Amino acid sequence: MNIGIIGAGNIGANAARLFADAGHRVAISNSRGPESLSSLVEEIGPNASAVSVEEAAGFGEVVLVAIPFGRYETLPAAQLADKVVIDATNYYPGRDGQMDLGGLTSSEVISQHLPGARIVKAFNTMHYETLRTRGSQSYEDRVMLFVAGDDVEAKAVVSGLIDEIGFAPVDTGSLRDGGGRQQPGSPIYNEPMSDERAREILSGIG
Ligand SMILES: NC(=O)c1ccc[n+]([C@@H]2O[C@H](COP(=O)([O-])OP(=O)(O)OC[C@H]3O[C@@H](n4cnc5c(N)ncnc54)[C@H](OP(=O)(O)O)[C@@H]3O)[C@@H](O)[C@H]2O)c1
């Protein structure tokens, strides 16, 4: 699969490496431009290339967005229409500034900015060190990675990718309800956990 990566920091770079190691082609972008990514793509290997944000958006059947949430309005809506867009961002007022989300979850706000994009909120609940180190091909000790979204097919595509890189996808629901359950401060946020524990917590938070 071709996967575009927008944001090449802790989450974007580590996810890109995992996707490339699983055999996918990744086109990686950041705000400073492809030249600044030459050592990263060299290190990841032949499945990786460095591109502009617009090129990353156009390249991927799936596009991972891993930028500070406060920059979401810079995402190229035209290139992302119809794409499966993984929203890994979180809203942190201390970093992103005070923003009025109008009662929406941060992923719903991104969804409004990207008409036609098939948004799946995922990779936002896991610390990048857990993502980097805890993937496992053994099903016994897999760590959960949560997915939320309104497009069932898109969620299945993202869940398949999560499985390939050694984590277990758990569906938390729609972009509104599941997206809310996945936001910072939730009991499933930044807590590496087993399937059983994840389901126990999710049944408790409604
Ligand atoms: N850190 C974690 O463990 C973690 C876990 C889950 C989710 N998240 C969320 O994931 C997002 C990224 O976090 P991170 O820790 O990976 O951040 P980070 O290490 O600071 O990296 C951010 C990346 O986004 C790029 N970027 C910034 N503005 C951009 C724009 N307008 N267009 C394209 N690229 C842009 C930066 O590029 P330049 O360097 O060129 O500016 C950088 O490559 C955040 O929303 C965060 O809350 C983080």
GROMACS .gro file of C-alpha atoms and ligand atoms in nm:
model
  254
    1MET     CA    1   0.000   0.000   0.000
    2ASN     CA    2   0.109   0.361  -0.052
    3ILE     CA    3   0.097   0.555   0.274
    4GLY     CA    4   0.150   0.930   0.301
    5ILE     CA    5   0.285   1.067   0.626
    6ILE     CA    6   0.224   1.431   0.725
    7GLY     CA    7   0.439   1.515   1.026
    8ALA     CA    8   0.768   1.336   1.074
    9GLY     CA    9   0.829   1.369   1.447
   10ASN     CA   10   0.790   1.119   1.728
   11ILE     CA   11   0.472   0.959   1.594
   12GLY     CA   12   0.508   1.018   1.219
   13ALA     CA   13   0.866   0.890   1.192
   14ASN     CA   14   0.806   0.583   1.408
   15ALA     CA   15   0.483   0.488   1.232
   16ALA     CA   16   0.651   0.541   0.894
   17ARG     CA   17   0.933   0.305   0.994
   18LEU     CA   18   0.686   0.038   1.108
   19PHE     CA   19   0.478   0.066   0.787
   20ALA     CA   20   0.791   0.050   0.570
   21ASP     CA   21   0.922  -0.252   0.762
   22ALA     CA   22   0.585  -0.420   0.696
   23GLY     CA   23   0.642  -0.375   0.322
   24HIS     CA   24   0.445  -0.058   0.249
   25ARG     CA   25   0.578   0.244   0.061
   26VAL     CA   26   0.580   0.560   0.270
   27ALA     CA   27   0.610   0.919   0.145
   28ILE     CA   28   0.705   1.135   0.442
   29SER     CA   29   0.657   1.512   0.481
   30ASN     CA   30   0.697   1.783   0.740
   31SER     CA   31   0.670   2.161   0.754
   32ARG     CA   32   1.036   2.231   0.666
   33GLY     CA   33   1.044   2.039   0.339
   34PRO     CA   34   1.189   1.714   0.201
   35GLU     CA   35   1.557   1.816   0.232
   36SER     CA   36   1.523   1.811   0.610
   37LEU     CA   37   1.408   1.446   0.593
   38SER     CA   38   1.697   1.297   0.396
   39SER     CA   39   1.864   1.119   0.688
   40LEU     CA   40   1.529   0.980   0.811
   41VAL     CA   41   1.435   0.828   0.475
   42GLU     CA   42   1.787   0.694   0.427
   43GLU     CA   43   1.767   0.526   0.766
   44ILE     CA   44   1.421   0.377   0.695
   45GLY     CA   45   1.536   0.240   0.361
   46PRO     CA   46   1.411   0.196   0.005
   47ASN     CA   47   1.040   0.191   0.094
   48ALA     CA   48   1.063   0.553   0.216
   49SER     CA   49   1.080   0.882   0.029
   50ALA     CA   50   1.080   1.246   0.140
   51VAL     CA   51   0.817   1.470  -0.022
   52SER     CA   52   0.614   1.787   0.028
   53VAL     CA   53   0.293   1.781   0.235
   54GLU     CA   54   0.079   1.801  -0.081
   55GLU     CA   55   0.272   1.514  -0.239
   56ALA     CA   56   0.235   1.298   0.072
   57ALA     CA   57  -0.140   1.364   0.070
   58GLY     CA   58  -0.166   1.277  -0.298
   59PHE     CA   59   0.060   0.970  -0.276
   60GLY     CA   60  -0.118   0.767  -0.014
   61GLU     CA   61  -0.426   0.552  -0.031
   62VAL     CA   62  -0.391   0.605   0.342
   63VAL     CA   63  -0.247   0.924   0.491
   64LEU     CA   64  -0.131   0.952   0.851
   65VAL     CA   65  -0.160   1.299   1.002
   66ALA     CA   66   0.081   1.343   1.295
   67ILE     CA   67   0.123   1.717   1.338
   68PRO     CA   68   0.034   1.943   1.632
   69PHE     CA   69  -0.347   1.966   1.626
   70GLY     CA   70  -0.330   2.347   1.624
   71ARG     CA   71  -0.190   2.334   1.269
   72TYR     CA   72  -0.478   2.131   1.123
   73GLU     CA   73  -0.596   2.413   0.895
   74THR     CA   74  -0.275   2.376   0.691
   75LEU     CA   75  -0.377   2.022   0.584
   76PRO     CA   76  -0.443   2.013   0.207
   77ALA     CA   77  -0.814   1.940   0.182
   78ALA     CA   78  -0.827   1.891  -0.196
   79GLN     CA   79  -0.559   1.618  -0.200
   80LEU     CA   80  -0.711   1.442   0.102
   81ALA     CA   81  -1.070   1.418  -0.029
   82ASP     CA   82  -1.164   1.046  -0.056
   83LYS     CA   83  -0.846   0.933   0.124
   84VAL     CA   84  -0.840   0.722   0.437
   85VAL     CA   85  -0.691   0.976   0.677
   86ILE     CA   86  -0.555   0.856   1.009
   87ASP     CA   87  -0.580   1.136   1.262
   88ALA     CA   88  -0.310   1.078   1.525
   89THR     CA   89  -0.333   1.429   1.664
   90ASN     CA   90  -0.442   1.541   2.008
   91TYR     CA   91  -0.556   1.880   2.121
   92TYR     CA   92  -0.337   2.018   2.398
   93PRO     CA   93  -0.432   2.380   2.480
   94GLY     CA   94  -0.088   2.437   2.638
   95ARG     CA   95   0.081   2.353   2.309
   96ASP     CA   96  -0.188   2.441   2.054
   97GLY     CA   97  -0.333   2.751   2.223
   98GLN     CA   98  -0.692   2.796   2.340
   99MET     CA   99  -0.922   2.690   2.056
  100ASP     CA  100  -1.301   2.683   2.045
  101LEU     CA  101  -1.389   2.338   1.910
  102GLY     CA  102  -1.760   2.419   1.928
  103GLY     CA  103  -1.835   2.109   2.135
  104LEU     CA  104  -1.683   1.877   1.874
  105THR     CA  105  -1.408   1.622   1.926
  106SER     CA  106  -1.077   1.726   1.771
  107SER     CA  107  -1.119   1.461   1.499
  108GLU     CA  108  -1.463   1.596   1.411
  109VAL     CA  109  -1.302   1.938   1.371
  110ILE     CA  110  -1.041   1.789   1.134
  111SER     CA  111  -1.318   1.604   0.951
  112GLN     CA  112  -1.500   1.934   0.892
  113HIS     CA  113  -1.181   2.081   0.745
  114LEU     CA  114  -1.137   1.778   0.514
  115PRO     CA  115  -1.465   1.721   0.326
  116GLY     CA  116  -1.478   1.374   0.174
  117ALA     CA  117  -1.182   1.242   0.372
  118ARG     CA  118  -1.249   0.914   0.550
  119ILE     CA  119  -1.118   1.003   0.895
  120VAL     CA  120  -1.010   0.737   1.141
  121LYS     CA  121  -0.877   0.851   1.476
  122ALA     CA  122  -0.592   0.617   1.566
  123PHE     CA  123  -0.233   0.615   1.690
  124ASN     CA  124  -0.323   0.911   1.913
  125THR     CA  125  -0.358   0.717   2.238
  126MET     CA  126  -0.015   0.552   2.238
  127HIS     CA  127   0.312   0.710   2.347
  128TYR     CA  128   0.566   0.703   2.066
  129GLU     CA  129   0.811   0.492   2.268
  130THR     CA  130   0.540   0.227   2.313
  131LEU     CA  131   0.470   0.243   1.940
  132ARG     CA  132   0.840   0.215   1.862
  133THR     CA  133   0.915  -0.076   2.095
  134ARG     CA  134   0.605  -0.281   2.177
  135GLY     CA  135   0.487  -0.416   1.842
  136SER     CA  136   0.482  -0.794   1.851
  137GLN     CA  137   0.413  -1.064   1.596
  138SER     CA  138   0.294  -1.291   1.876
  139TYR     CA  139  -0.079  -1.250   1.938
  140GLU     CA  140  -0.048  -1.342   2.306
  141ASP     CA  141   0.112  -1.023   2.434
  142ARG     CA  142  -0.022  -0.766   2.194
  143VAL     CA  143  -0.082  -0.412   2.310
  144MET     CA  144  -0.410  -0.248   2.205
  145LEU     CA  145  -0.430   0.042   1.963
  146PHE     CA  146  -0.764   0.220   1.951
  147VAL     CA  147  -0.955   0.325   1.640
  148ALA     CA  148  -1.261   0.548   1.605
  149GLY     CA  149  -1.448   0.659   1.297
  150ASP     CA  150  -1.773   0.669   1.104
  151ASP     CA  151  -1.650   0.489   0.791
  152VAL     CA  152  -1.651   0.116   0.863
  153GLU     CA  153  -1.438   0.026   0.562
  154ALA     CA  154  -1.178   0.290   0.642
  155LYS     CA  155  -1.162   0.164   1.000
  156ALA     CA  156  -1.105  -0.189   0.869
  157VAL     CA  157  -0.815  -0.068   0.649
  158VAL     CA  158  -0.651   0.108   0.943
  159SER     CA  159  -0.715  -0.189   1.172
  160GLY     CA  160  -0.543  -0.413   0.918
  161LEU     CA  161  -0.237  -0.188   0.919
  162ILE     CA  162  -0.231  -0.188   1.298
  163ASP     CA  163  -0.241  -0.566   1.299
  164GLU     CA  164   0.044  -0.586   1.046
  165ILE     CA  165   0.274  -0.374   1.261
  166GLY     CA  166   0.216  -0.589   1.567
  167PHE     CA  167  -0.060  -0.421   1.767
  168ALA     CA  168  -0.423  -0.518   1.825
  169PRO     CA  169  -0.688  -0.278   1.697
  170VAL     CA  170  -0.985  -0.206   1.923
  171ASP     CA  171  -1.283  -0.016   1.784
  172THR     CA  172  -1.406   0.251   2.027
  173GLY     CA  173  -1.697   0.366   1.810
  174SER     CA  174  -1.785   0.668   1.598
  175LEU     CA  175  -1.572   0.977   1.546
  176ARG     CA  176  -1.791   1.151   1.802
  177ASP     CA  177  -1.829   0.888   2.075
  178GLY     CA  178  -1.515   0.681   2.012
  179GLY     CA  179  -1.318   0.993   1.926
  180GLY     CA  180  -1.423   1.135   2.262
  181ARG     CA  181  -1.321   0.814   2.440
  182GLN     CA  182  -0.975   0.839   2.284
  183GLN     CA  183  -0.901   1.198   2.383
  184PRO     CA  184  -0.634   1.299   2.641
  185GLY     CA  185  -0.748   1.232   2.995
  186SER     CA  186  -0.953   0.924   2.906
  187PRO     CA  187  -0.879   0.599   3.097
  188ILE     CA  188  -0.757   0.436   2.772
  189TYR     CA  189  -0.522   0.725   2.689
  190ASN     CA  190  -0.150   0.649   2.709
  191GLU     CA  191  -0.202   0.322   2.898
  192PRO     CA  192  -0.052   0.019   2.725
  193MET     CA  193  -0.309  -0.254   2.793
  194SER     CA  194  -0.434  -0.598   2.704
  195ASP     CA  195  -0.750  -0.670   2.508
  196GLU     CA  196  -0.938  -0.783   2.819
  197ARG     CA  197  -0.849  -0.470   3.016
  198ALA     CA  198  -0.935  -0.244   2.720
  199ARG     CA  199  -1.281  -0.394   2.684
  200GLU     CA  200  -1.340  -0.376   3.059
  201ILE     CA  201  -1.254  -0.004   3.064
  202LEU     CA  202  -1.452   0.074   2.748
  203SER     CA  203  -1.763  -0.095   2.886
  204GLY     CA  204  -1.724   0.122   3.197
  205ILE     CA  205  -1.690   0.456   3.020
  206GLY     CA  206  -1.994   0.411   2.795
  207LIG     N1  207   0.450   1.219   2.122
  207LIG     C1  208   0.363   1.120   2.143
  207LIG     O1  209   0.396   1.020   2.210
  207LIG     C2  210   0.227   1.125   2.080
  207LIG     C3  211   0.146   1.014   2.093
  207LIG     C4  212   0.022   1.012   2.029
  207LIG     C5  213  -0.020   1.123   1.958
  207LIG     N2  214   0.060   1.234   1.953
  207LIG     C6  215   0.008   1.349   1.876
  207LIG     O2  216   0.062   1.337   1.745
  207LIG     C7  217   0.091   1.466   1.694
  207LIG     C8  218   0.240   1.472   1.664
  207LIG     O3  219   0.311   1.452   1.786
  207LIG     P1  220   0.468   1.427   1.784
  207LIG     O4  221   0.505   1.400   1.926
  207LIG     O5  222   0.503   1.332   1.678
  207LIG     O6  223   0.517   1.574   1.746
  207LIG     P2  224   0.663   1.621   1.702
  207LIG     O7  225   0.766   1.519   1.740
  207LIG     O8  226   0.677   1.760   1.755
  207LIG     O9  227   0.654   1.624   1.544
  207LIG     C9  228   0.564   1.708   1.478
  207LIG    C10  229   0.588   1.693   1.329
  207LIG    O10  230   0.487   1.765   1.261
  207LIG    C11  231   0.548   1.845   1.162
  207LIG     N3  232   0.464   1.960   1.136
  207LIG    C12  233   0.433   2.063   1.218
  207LIG     N4  234   0.345   2.145   1.158
  207LIG    C13  235   0.323   2.094   1.035
  207LIG    C14  236   0.243   2.133   0.926
  207LIG     N5  237   0.165   2.242   0.933
  207LIG     N6  238   0.246   2.058   0.813
  207LIG    C15  239   0.323   1.947   0.807
  207LIG     N7  240   0.401   1.904   0.908
  207LIG    C16  241   0.400   1.977   1.021
  207LIG    C17  242   0.682   1.883   1.219
  207LIG    O11  243   0.766   1.921   1.111
  207LIG     P3  244   0.880   2.030   1.129
  207LIG    O12  245   0.973   1.974   1.232
  207LIG    O13  246   0.938   2.044   0.992
  207LIG    O14  247   0.807   2.154   1.177
  207LIG    C18  248   0.722   1.749   1.282
  207LIG    O15  249   0.776   1.663   1.185
  207LIG    C19  250   0.046   1.565   1.800
  207LIG    O16  251  -0.083   1.612   1.770
  207LIG    C20  252   0.049   1.484   1.927
  207LIG    O17  253  -0.040   1.534   2.026
  207LIG    C21  254   0.183   1.236   2.009
   0.00000   0.00000   0.00000
